[in-house]
Tab-separated table of C-alpha atoms in Angstrom:
chain	number	residue	atom	x	y	z
A	1049	MET	CA	-7.473	-7.356	-13.487
A	1050	PRO	CA	-3.677	-7.713	-12.325
A	1051	ARG	CA	-3.270	-10.873	-10.761
A	1052	GLY	CA	0.254	-12.382	-8.804
A	1053	ARG	CA	2.636	-12.210	-5.725
A	1054	TYR	CA	5.033	-9.932	-3.987
A	1055	SER	CA	8.135	-11.238	-2.043
A	1056	LEU	CA	8.461	-9.058	1.521
A	1057	HIS	CA	11.326	-8.628	3.192
A	1058	ASP	CA	13.193	-6.639	6.168
A	1059	PRO	CA	14.538	-4.104	4.091
A	1060	HIS	CA	17.494	-3.458	6.207
A	1061	ASP	CA	18.683	-7.019	6.359
A	1062	HIS	CA	16.696	-8.774	3.620
A	1063	THR	CA	15.609	-11.432	5.843
A	1064	PRO	CA	12.324	-12.556	4.244
A	1065	LEU	CA	9.145	-11.928	6.028
A	1066	ALA	CA	6.233	-12.761	3.483
A	1067	GLU	CA	5.073	-13.581	0.159
A	1068	GLU	CA	1.541	-11.258	-0.435
A	1069	HIS	CA	-0.550	-12.936	-2.954
A	1070	PHE	CA	-2.893	-10.338	-4.755
A	1071	HIS	CA	-5.276	-9.386	-7.011
A	1072	CYS	CA	-6.155	-5.737	-8.160
A	1073	ALA	CA	-8.953	-4.137	-10.341
A	1074	PRO	CA	-9.671	-0.348	-10.862
A	1075	GLY	CA	-13.933	-0.370	-11.364
A	1076	PRO	CA	-16.557	2.321	-11.742
A	1077	SER	CA	-16.112	3.782	-8.634
A	1078	GLY	CA	-12.274	3.640	-8.013
A	1079	TRP	CA	-10.266	0.505	-7.333
A	1080	ARG	CA	-9.810	-2.469	-4.991
A	1081	TYR	CA	-6.964	-4.917	-4.124
A	1082	VAL	CA	-7.465	-8.271	-2.005
A	1083	SER	CA	-4.825	-10.202	-0.993
A	1084	GLN	CA	-3.642	-13.295	1.335
A	1085	LEU	CA	-0.390	-13.317	3.143
A	1086	THR	CA	1.519	-16.716	3.923
A	1087	THR	CA	4.635	-16.949	6.156
A	1088	PRO	CA	7.885	-17.918	4.220
A	1089	SER	CA	7.156	-20.963	5.686
A	1090	GLY	CA	4.109	-21.292	3.651
A	1091	ASP	CA	1.059	-20.862	6.582
A	1092	PRO	CA	-1.443	-17.795	6.691
A	1093	ALA	CA	-0.168	-15.037	8.064
A	1094	GLY	CA	-3.278	-12.311	6.994
A	1095	SER	CA	-5.059	-10.521	4.547
A	1096	VAL	CA	-5.561	-7.233	3.063
A	1097	ASP	CA	-8.560	-5.640	1.326
A	1098	LEU	CA	-8.207	-2.239	0.027
A	1099	ALA	CA	-11.006	-0.292	-1.747
A	1100	LEU	CA	-10.340	3.403	-2.892
A	1101	ASP	CA	-13.248	6.196	-4.592
A	1102	ASP	CA	-12.616	7.263	-7.827
A	1103	LEU	CA	-10.282	10.285	-5.891
A	1104	GLY	CA	-7.992	7.660	-4.485
A	1105	ARG	CA	-9.358	7.970	-1.090
A	1106	PRO	CA	-9.714	4.693	1.072
A	1107	ILE	CA	-13.559	4.021	1.686
A	1108	ARG	CA	-12.907	0.488	3.135
A	1109	LEU	CA	-9.881	-1.262	4.675
A	1110	GLU	CA	-9.647	-4.357	6.345
A	1111	LEU	CA	-6.631	-5.954	7.634
A	1112	HIS	CA	-5.698	-9.100	9.465
A	1113	ALA	CA	-2.847	-10.433	11.315
A	1114	SER	CA	-1.766	-12.036	13.943
A	1115	GLY	CA	-5.127	-12.601	14.815
A	1116	TRP	CA	-5.790	-9.100	15.500
A	1117	GLN	CA	-8.202	-7.279	12.643
A	1118	VAL	CA	-8.347	-3.574	11.329
A	1119	ARG	CA	-10.867	-1.934	9.862
A	1120	GLY	CA	-10.706	1.529	8.772
A	1121	ALA	CA	-12.117	4.482	6.348
A	1122	ALA	CA	-11.851	8.106	5.636
A	1123	LEU	CA	-14.008	9.603	7.782
A	1124	ASP	CA	-13.502	12.612	9.498
A	1125	GLY	CA	-9.607	12.461	8.775
A	1126	VAL	CA	-8.987	8.411	9.080
A	1127	THR	CA	-11.499	6.024	11.028
A	1128	TRP	CA	-10.300	2.987	12.383
A	1129	VAL	CA	-11.442	-0.202	15.045
A	1130	ARG	CA	-8.941	-2.197	15.905
A	1131	THR	CA	-10.061	-5.659	17.271
A	1132	ASP	CA	-7.731	-8.087	19.744
A	1133	PRO	CA	-7.167	-11.778	18.910
A	1134	THR	CA	-9.985	-12.880	21.259
A	1135	GLY	CA	-12.303	-10.454	19.756
A	1136	VAL	CA	-13.208	-8.954	23.154
A	1137	HIS	CA	-11.509	-5.760	23.335
A	1138	ALA	CA	-12.355	-3.143	20.394
A	1139	THR	CA	-10.446	0.149	20.284
A	1140	GLU	CA	-11.829	2.718	17.907
A	1141	GLY	CA	-8.940	5.613	16.629
A	1142	ASN	CA	-9.558	9.078	14.527
A	1143	VAL	CA	-6.909	10.888	12.923
A	1144	ARG	CA	-6.905	14.131	10.708
A	1145	ALA	CA	-4.678	12.134	8.244
A	1146	HIS	CA	-4.587	11.291	4.628
A	1147	ALA	CA	-4.992	7.778	4.074
A	1148	PHE	CA	-3.359	4.469	5.561
A	1149	THR	CA	-0.408	2.987	4.906
A	1150	GLY	CA	1.748	-0.406	6.087
A	1151	THR	CA	3.823	-3.339	4.509
A	1152	SER	CA	1.588	-4.107	1.931
A	1153	PRO	CA	2.133	-3.040	-1.828
A	1154	ALA	CA	-1.218	-1.868	-2.180
A	1155	PHE	CA	-0.918	1.246	0.093
A	1156	LEU	CA	1.994	2.489	-1.881
A	1157	ILE	CA	0.329	2.316	-4.965
A	1158	ALA	CA	-3.223	4.064	-3.239
A	1159	THR	CA	-0.957	6.841	-1.876
A	1160	ALA	CA	-0.138	7.236	-5.435
A	1161	ARG	CA	-3.276	7.471	-6.536
A	1162	LEU	CA	-4.562	9.796	-3.934
A	1163	LEU	CA	-1.727	12.202	-4.529
A	1164	ARG	CA	-2.029	12.105	-8.447
A	1165	LEU	CA	1.521	14.217	-8.673
A	1166	THR	CA	3.085	15.305	-12.278
A	1167	PRO	CA	7.087	14.919	-12.574
A	1168	ASP	CA	6.955	18.805	-12.837
A	1169	ALA	CA	5.378	19.346	-9.391
A	1170	SER	CA	7.098	19.910	-6.279
A	1171	ALA	CA	7.314	17.560	-3.170
A	1172	THR	CA	3.444	16.960	-1.550
A	1173	ARG	CA	3.530	16.474	1.902
A	1174	VAL	CA	0.422	13.711	3.279
A	1175	ARG	CA	-0.422	12.113	6.639
A	1176	LEU	CA	-0.677	8.141	7.221
A	1177	VAL	CA	-2.154	5.850	10.055
A	1178	ALA	CA	0.759	2.928	9.386
A	1179	PHE	CA	-0.719	0.118	11.137
A	1180	THR	CA	2.282	-1.828	11.950
A	1181	ASP	CA	3.610	-5.576	11.890
A	1182	PRO	CA	2.747	-7.911	14.243
A	1183	VAL	CA	-0.344	-6.921	16.183
A	1184	LEU	CA	-1.429	-3.680	13.359
A	1185	ALA	CA	-0.585	-1.430	15.891
A	1186	PRO	CA	-1.677	2.616	14.374
A	1187	ARG	CA	1.272	5.115	14.270
A	1188	THR	CA	0.586	8.312	12.849
A	1189	LEU	CA	3.448	9.392	10.387
A	1190	ASP	CA	4.096	12.392	7.758
A	1191	GLN	CA	5.903	11.556	4.489
A	1192	SER	CA	6.651	13.990	1.474
A	1193	TRP	CA	5.786	12.206	-2.471
A	1194	ALA	CA	7.838	13.352	-5.336
A	1195	LEU	CA	6.939	11.908	-8.791
A	1196	ILE	CA	10.590	12.093	-10.203
A	1197	THR	CA	10.383	10.746	-13.585
A	1198	ARG	CA	7.320	9.385	-15.946
A	1199	GLU	CA	8.890	6.893	-18.802
A	1200	THR	CA	7.535	4.449	-21.149
A	1201	HIS	CA	9.112	1.154	-22.082
A	1202	ALA	CA	8.689	-1.212	-24.872
A	1203	THR	CA	7.522	-4.573	-24.051
A	1204	ASP	CA	6.333	-7.997	-25.404
A	1205	ASN	CA	2.581	-6.972	-24.245
A	1206	GLY	CA	2.743	-3.323	-25.664
A	1207	PRO	CA	3.830	-0.105	-23.899
A	1208	LEU	CA	4.544	0.024	-20.031
A	1209	ALA	CA	4.277	3.239	-18.202
A	1210	VAL	CA	6.442	3.572	-15.238
A	1211	GLU	CA	6.900	6.215	-12.506
A	1212	GLU	CA	9.474	6.580	-9.876
A	1213	TYR	CA	8.600	8.328	-6.962
A	1214	GLN	CA	10.864	9.456	-3.825
A	1215	VAL	CA	9.580	9.005	-0.789
A	1216	THR	CA	11.101	11.000	2.267
A	1217	ALA	CA	9.718	10.171	5.902
A	1218	LEU	CA	10.339	13.930	7.582
A	1219	ASP	CA	10.994	12.481	10.987
A	1220	THR	CA	14.218	10.645	9.520
A	1221	GLY	CA	14.934	12.787	6.701
A	1222	GLU	CA	15.548	9.022	4.847
A	1223	GLN	CA	14.721	8.640	1.342
A	1224	HIS	CA	13.653	5.579	-0.678
A	1225	ALA	CA	12.505	5.536	-4.134
A	1226	VAL	CA	9.040	3.258	-5.527
A	1227	HIS	CA	8.812	2.206	-9.118
A	1228	LEU	CA	5.071	1.805	-9.792
A	1229	SER	CA	3.467	1.159	-13.208
A	1230	GLY	CA	-0.273	1.556	-13.112
A	1231	ASP	CA	-1.434	-0.518	-9.829
A	1232	VAL	CA	1.447	-2.838	-9.477
A	1233	ILE	CA	4.943	-2.003	-7.558
A	1234	LEU	CA	7.924	-2.853	-9.866
A	1235	SER	CA	10.102	-2.691	-6.729
A	1236	ALA	CA	10.300	-0.793	-3.203
A	1237	PRO	CA	12.155	-1.128	-0.366
A	1238	GLY	CA	11.206	-4.634	1.409
A	1239	ILE	CA	8.755	-5.313	-1.758
A	1240	GLU	CA	9.731	-7.784	-4.641
A	1241	LEU	CA	7.082	-8.233	-7.563
A	1242	GLU	CA	7.639	-11.975	-8.164
A	1243	ASP	CA	4.918	-12.949	-9.917
A	1244	LEU	CA	2.790	-11.120	-12.695
A	1245	GLU	CA	0.256	-13.014	-14.250
A	1246	SER	CA	-1.268	-9.859	-16.563
A	1247	PRO	CA	-0.131	-6.334	-17.156
A	1248	PRO	CA	-0.718	-3.416	-14.744
A	1249	SER	CA	-4.298	-1.596	-15.452
A	1250	VAL	CA	-3.877	1.697	-16.815
A	1251	PHE	CA	-5.709	4.117	-14.758
A	1252	ALA	CA	-7.224	6.977	-16.752
């Protein structure tokens, strides 16, 4: 069960945004990721709880940020309920999309699990619903994912398989790289792995 800490920052000006303390693990029916976020000064800033089924589809998502809450799942595309900080107003959304995304590294791992790309395959288009900070506002976006390389590196704890993905935002054409090992993001725009207490999980 990998457990550790990511630092999140603005990918453009590198302003620190949050620390994300996480643990995650595959299980008999899929994979789950749980994290708590804190501000750079150490105050609570929200949480992420994401569970995937064995095919990589989101069977449960719960996000908290700035008093806002989102609960979602894959249902007729993806469906979610977003509740305001007072708890009085809740709005439901549904989009013909494949999965969810957001600032948490969990979503990059989840998308990679969903697509299950191979290095010799062409780029795959995916439609996602992003919940944007600070109020978890939903936005539908389209991306293209391609697995560029899959390499194995020798480490003190045994061989480490590292995958490099190229992710393209189809509305702007902007591209960036995501480096992933099992269920841990090694590097991605706005994300740095600061601490890892145990090796990444190895998926079958």
